[in-house]
Coordinates of C-alpha atoms in Angstrom, one line a residue:
M1210 CA 42.9 93.2 -79.8
Q1211 CA 40.2 94.1 -82.3
T1212 CA 40.7 94.2 -86.0
L1213 CA 38.4 95.9 -88.5
A1214 CA 38.9 95.6 -92.3
V1215 CA 36.5 98.3 -93.6
D1216 CA 34.1 96.8 -96.1
H1217 CA 32.9 99.7 -98.3
P1218 CA 32.8 100.1 -102.1
L1219 CA 34.6 103.5 -101.9
V1220 CA 37.4 102.1 -99.7
A1221 CA 37.9 99.2 -102.2
H1222 CA 37.8 101.6 -105.2
K1223 CA 40.4 103.9 -103.8
L1224 CA 42.6 101.1 -102.5
T1225 CA 42.6 99.5 -106.0
T1226 CA 43.9 102.7 -107.5
L1227 CA 46.6 103.0 -104.8
R1228 CA 47.8 99.5 -105.7
D1229 CA 48.2 100.3 -109.4
V1230 CA 51.9 100.9 -110.2
R1231 CA 50.8 103.5 -112.8
T1232 CA 49.4 105.8 -110.1
D1233 CA 51.7 108.8 -109.7
S1234 CA 52.7 110.4 -106.4
P1235 CA 50.3 113.3 -106.5
T1236 CA 47.3 111.0 -107.2
F1237 CA 48.6 108.5 -104.6
R1238 CA 48.8 111.3 -102.0
R1239 CA 45.3 112.5 -102.7
L1240 CA 43.7 109.1 -102.7
A1241 CA 45.5 108.1 -99.5
D1242 CA 44.2 111.3 -97.9
E1243 CA 40.6 110.4 -98.9
L1244 CA 41.0 106.8 -97.9
V1245 CA 42.3 107.7 -94.4
T1246 CA 39.2 110.0 -93.8
L1247 CA 37.0 107.0 -94.6
L1248 CA 39.0 104.8 -92.2
A1249 CA 39.0 107.5 -89.6
Y1250 CA 35.2 107.5 -89.6
E1251 CA 35.2 103.9 -88.4
A1252 CA 38.2 104.3 -86.2
T1253 CA 36.6 107.1 -84.2
R1254 CA 33.4 105.3 -83.5
D1255 CA 34.3 104.9 -79.8
V1256 CA 36.0 108.3 -79.4
R1257 CA 35.2 109.8 -76.0
V1258 CA 32.7 112.6 -75.8
A1259 CA 31.1 114.7 -73.1
E1260 CA 27.6 116.2 -73.0
A1261 CA 27.3 119.8 -74.1
T1262 CA 24.6 122.4 -74.5
V1263 CA 24.7 124.9 -77.4
Q1264 CA 22.4 127.8 -78.4
T1265 CA 20.8 127.4 -81.8
P1266 CA 19.2 130.4 -83.5
L1267 CA 16.0 129.2 -81.9
V1268 CA 16.5 127.4 -78.6
P1269 CA 19.2 125.6 -76.6
A1270 CA 20.1 122.1 -77.8
E1271 CA 21.7 119.2 -76.2
G1272 CA 24.7 117.5 -77.9
V1273 CA 28.2 116.2 -77.4
Q1274 CA 31.7 117.4 -77.9
L1275 CA 35.1 115.7 -77.7
A1276 CA 36.0 115.0 -74.1
S1277 CA 39.1 116.1 -72.3
P1278 CA 41.9 115.2 -72.5
K1279 CA 41.7 115.5 -76.3
P1280 CA 42.6 112.6 -78.5
L1281 CA 46.2 112.4 -79.7
V1282 CA 47.0 111.6 -83.3
V1283 CA 50.5 110.1 -83.9
P1284 CA 51.8 109.6 -87.4
I1285 CA 54.9 107.4 -87.7
L1286 CA 57.4 109.2 -89.9
R1287 CA 57.8 109.4 -92.7
A1288 CA 55.0 107.6 -94.5
G1289 CA 52.5 108.3 -91.7
L1290 CA 52.6 112.0 -92.5
G1291 CA 50.7 111.1 -95.7
M1292 CA 47.8 110.1 -93.5
L1293 CA 47.8 113.0 -91.2
D1294 CA 45.6 115.5 -93.1
G1295 CA 43.0 112.8 -93.8
M1296 CA 42.8 112.0 -90.0
T1297 CA 42.7 115.6 -88.7
R1298 CA 40.1 116.6 -91.2
L1299 CA 37.7 114.4 -89.2
L1300 CA 39.3 115.3 -85.8
P1301 CA 40.4 118.9 -86.2
T1302 CA 40.6 119.6 -82.5
A1303 CA 42.8 116.6 -81.8
E1304 CA 46.4 117.2 -80.7
V1305 CA 49.2 115.8 -82.9
G1306 CA 52.5 114.1 -81.8
F1307 CA 55.2 112.6 -84.0
L1308 CA 57.2 109.4 -83.8
G1309 CA 60.1 108.7 -86.1
M1310 CA 60.7 105.0 -86.5
I1311 CA 62.6 103.0 -89.1
R1312 CA 62.7 99.3 -89.8
D1313 CA 66.1 97.7 -90.1
E1314 CA 65.9 95.8 -93.3
G1315 CA 68.3 93.2 -92.1
T1316 CA 66.8 92.4 -88.7
L1317 CA 63.3 93.8 -89.5
Q1318 CA 63.3 95.4 -86.1
A1319 CA 62.0 98.9 -85.5
Q1320 CA 64.4 101.6 -84.3
T1321 CA 63.2 105.0 -82.9
Y1322 CA 65.1 108.1 -84.1
A1323 CA 62.8 110.9 -83.2
T1324 CA 60.0 111.4 -80.6
R1325 CA 57.7 114.4 -80.2
L1326 CA 55.1 113.3 -77.7
P1327 CA 53.8 114.5 -74.3
D1328 CA 55.6 112.8 -71.5
D1329 CA 52.3 112.1 -69.7
L1330 CA 49.6 110.5 -71.8
S1331 CA 47.4 109.4 -68.8
G1332 CA 43.8 108.9 -69.8
R1333 CA 44.5 109.7 -73.5
Q1334 CA 43.0 108.0 -76.5
C1335 CA 45.7 107.7 -79.2
Y1336 CA 45.4 107.1 -82.9
V1337 CA 48.5 105.9 -84.6
L1338 CA 48.9 106.4 -88.4
D1339 CA 51.1 103.8 -90.1
P1340 CA 50.3 102.9 -93.8
M1341 CA 51.6 99.4 -93.8
L1342 CA 51.2 96.8 -91.0
A1343 CA 53.7 94.3 -92.3
T1344 CA 55.8 92.4 -89.7
G1345 CA 54.2 94.4 -87.0
G1346 CA 57.5 95.4 -85.3
T1347 CA 57.3 99.1 -85.9
L1348 CA 53.7 99.5 -84.9
A1349 CA 54.1 97.3 -81.8
A1350 CA 57.0 99.5 -80.7
A1351 CA 55.0 102.6 -81.2
I1352 CA 52.0 101.3 -79.3
R1353 CA 54.2 100.1 -76.5
L1354 CA 55.8 103.5 -76.1
L1355 CA 52.3 105.2 -75.9
F1356 CA 51.2 102.7 -73.2
E1357 CA 54.4 103.3 -71.3
R1358 CA 53.6 107.0 -71.2
G1359 CA 50.1 106.4 -69.8
A1360 CA 47.8 106.0 -72.8
D1361 CA 44.8 103.8 -72.0
D1362 CA 43.3 103.3 -75.5
V1363 CA 45.2 102.9 -78.8
T1364 CA 43.8 102.6 -82.3
A1365 CA 46.0 102.1 -85.3
L1366 CA 45.0 103.1 -88.8
C1367 CA 46.7 101.3 -91.7
L1368 CA 46.0 101.3 -95.4
L1369 CA 47.0 97.6 -95.5
A1370 CA 47.7 94.9 -93.0
A1371 CA 49.3 91.4 -93.3
P1372 CA 48.1 88.4 -91.3
E1373 CA 51.7 88.0 -89.9
G1374 CA 51.7 91.6 -88.6
L1375 CA 48.3 91.2 -86.9
K1376 CA 49.3 88.0 -85.3
Y1377 CA 52.5 89.7 -84.0
L1378 CA 50.5 92.5 -82.4
E1379 CA 48.2 90.1 -80.7
Q1380 CA 51.1 88.2 -79.2
A1381 CA 53.0 91.3 -78.3
F1382 CA 50.3 92.8 -76.0
T1383 CA 49.1 89.8 -74.0
D1384 CA 50.2 91.7 -70.9
I1385 CA 48.1 94.8 -71.8
S1386 CA 44.5 95.0 -70.8
A1387 CA 43.8 98.4 -72.4
P1388 CA 41.9 98.4 -75.7
I1389 CA 43.9 98.0 -78.9
K1390 CA 42.2 98.3 -82.3
V1391 CA 43.5 98.1 -85.8
V1392 CA 41.4 99.6 -88.6
T1393 CA 42.6 98.9 -92.1
A1394 CA 41.3 99.1 -95.7
A1395 CA 42.2 95.4 -96.3
I1396 CA 44.1 92.4 -94.9
D1397 CA 46.3 91.1 -97.7
S1398 CA 47.6 87.6 -98.3
H1399 CA 51.1 87.3 -96.8
L1400 CA 54.6 88.8 -96.5
N1401 CA 57.3 88.0 -99.0
E1402 CA 60.9 87.1 -98.0
Q1403 CA 61.8 90.8 -97.7
G1404 CA 58.9 91.5 -95.3
F1405 CA 56.8 93.3 -97.9
I1406 CA 53.0 92.9 -98.0
M1407 CA 51.7 90.9 -100.9
P1408 CA 50.1 91.9 -103.2
G1409 CA 50.4 95.2 -101.3
L1410 CA 51.1 98.5 -103.0
G1411 CA 54.8 98.8 -102.8
D1412 CA 56.7 101.1 -100.4
A1413 CA 54.1 103.6 -99.1
G1414 CA 56.7 106.2 -98.3
D1415 CA 58.2 106.0 -101.8
R1416 CA 54.8 106.0 -103.4
L1417 CA 53.8 109.1 -101.4
Y1418 CA 57.0 111.2 -101.6
G1419 CA 59.3 109.5 -104.2
V1420 CA 62.5 107.5 -103.6
V1421 CA 65.0 109.3 -101.3

């Protein structure tokens, strides 16, 4: 498994504002959207392309286009929805699936409550959107499901990651030889007793959409 913490001044600037408890939900959503686009630039560095020829106003030109099958973007509901526009802005022709998962706050285990994905993901590159990689249980369950359906390359985009979650992912996929990559704005210090990332930015879903 590869892990990339994107080292860029704009990433650090936007993340600092996201952490600030004074940042309201509309501003939080806008900055999260912008931050995801920056992360997506790095996350798609290995996206598969095929050679293509186009006609310019002057002459034919050689270039590339996204290869088939198209990449699949999978936000984990509900907080992952706040990352979708920022990702599809960079990959407008990608297809989108949805995965509803929730963490049991008692056991910290992920439970799936909704799935809207193709049954066959053979040969697909998948990009999972999950703002907070905390214990790693939710993200690991999502990645496992994608591999079970045939995906052969999975990249996760996270606003923040905890060392415990990254370690959990590494241990969870020792039986998988397919590429797994985590792209994040920062790797924070640790998890607290409740399983929240420290210093973190709070509950990403609540910060995006309010407490429900």
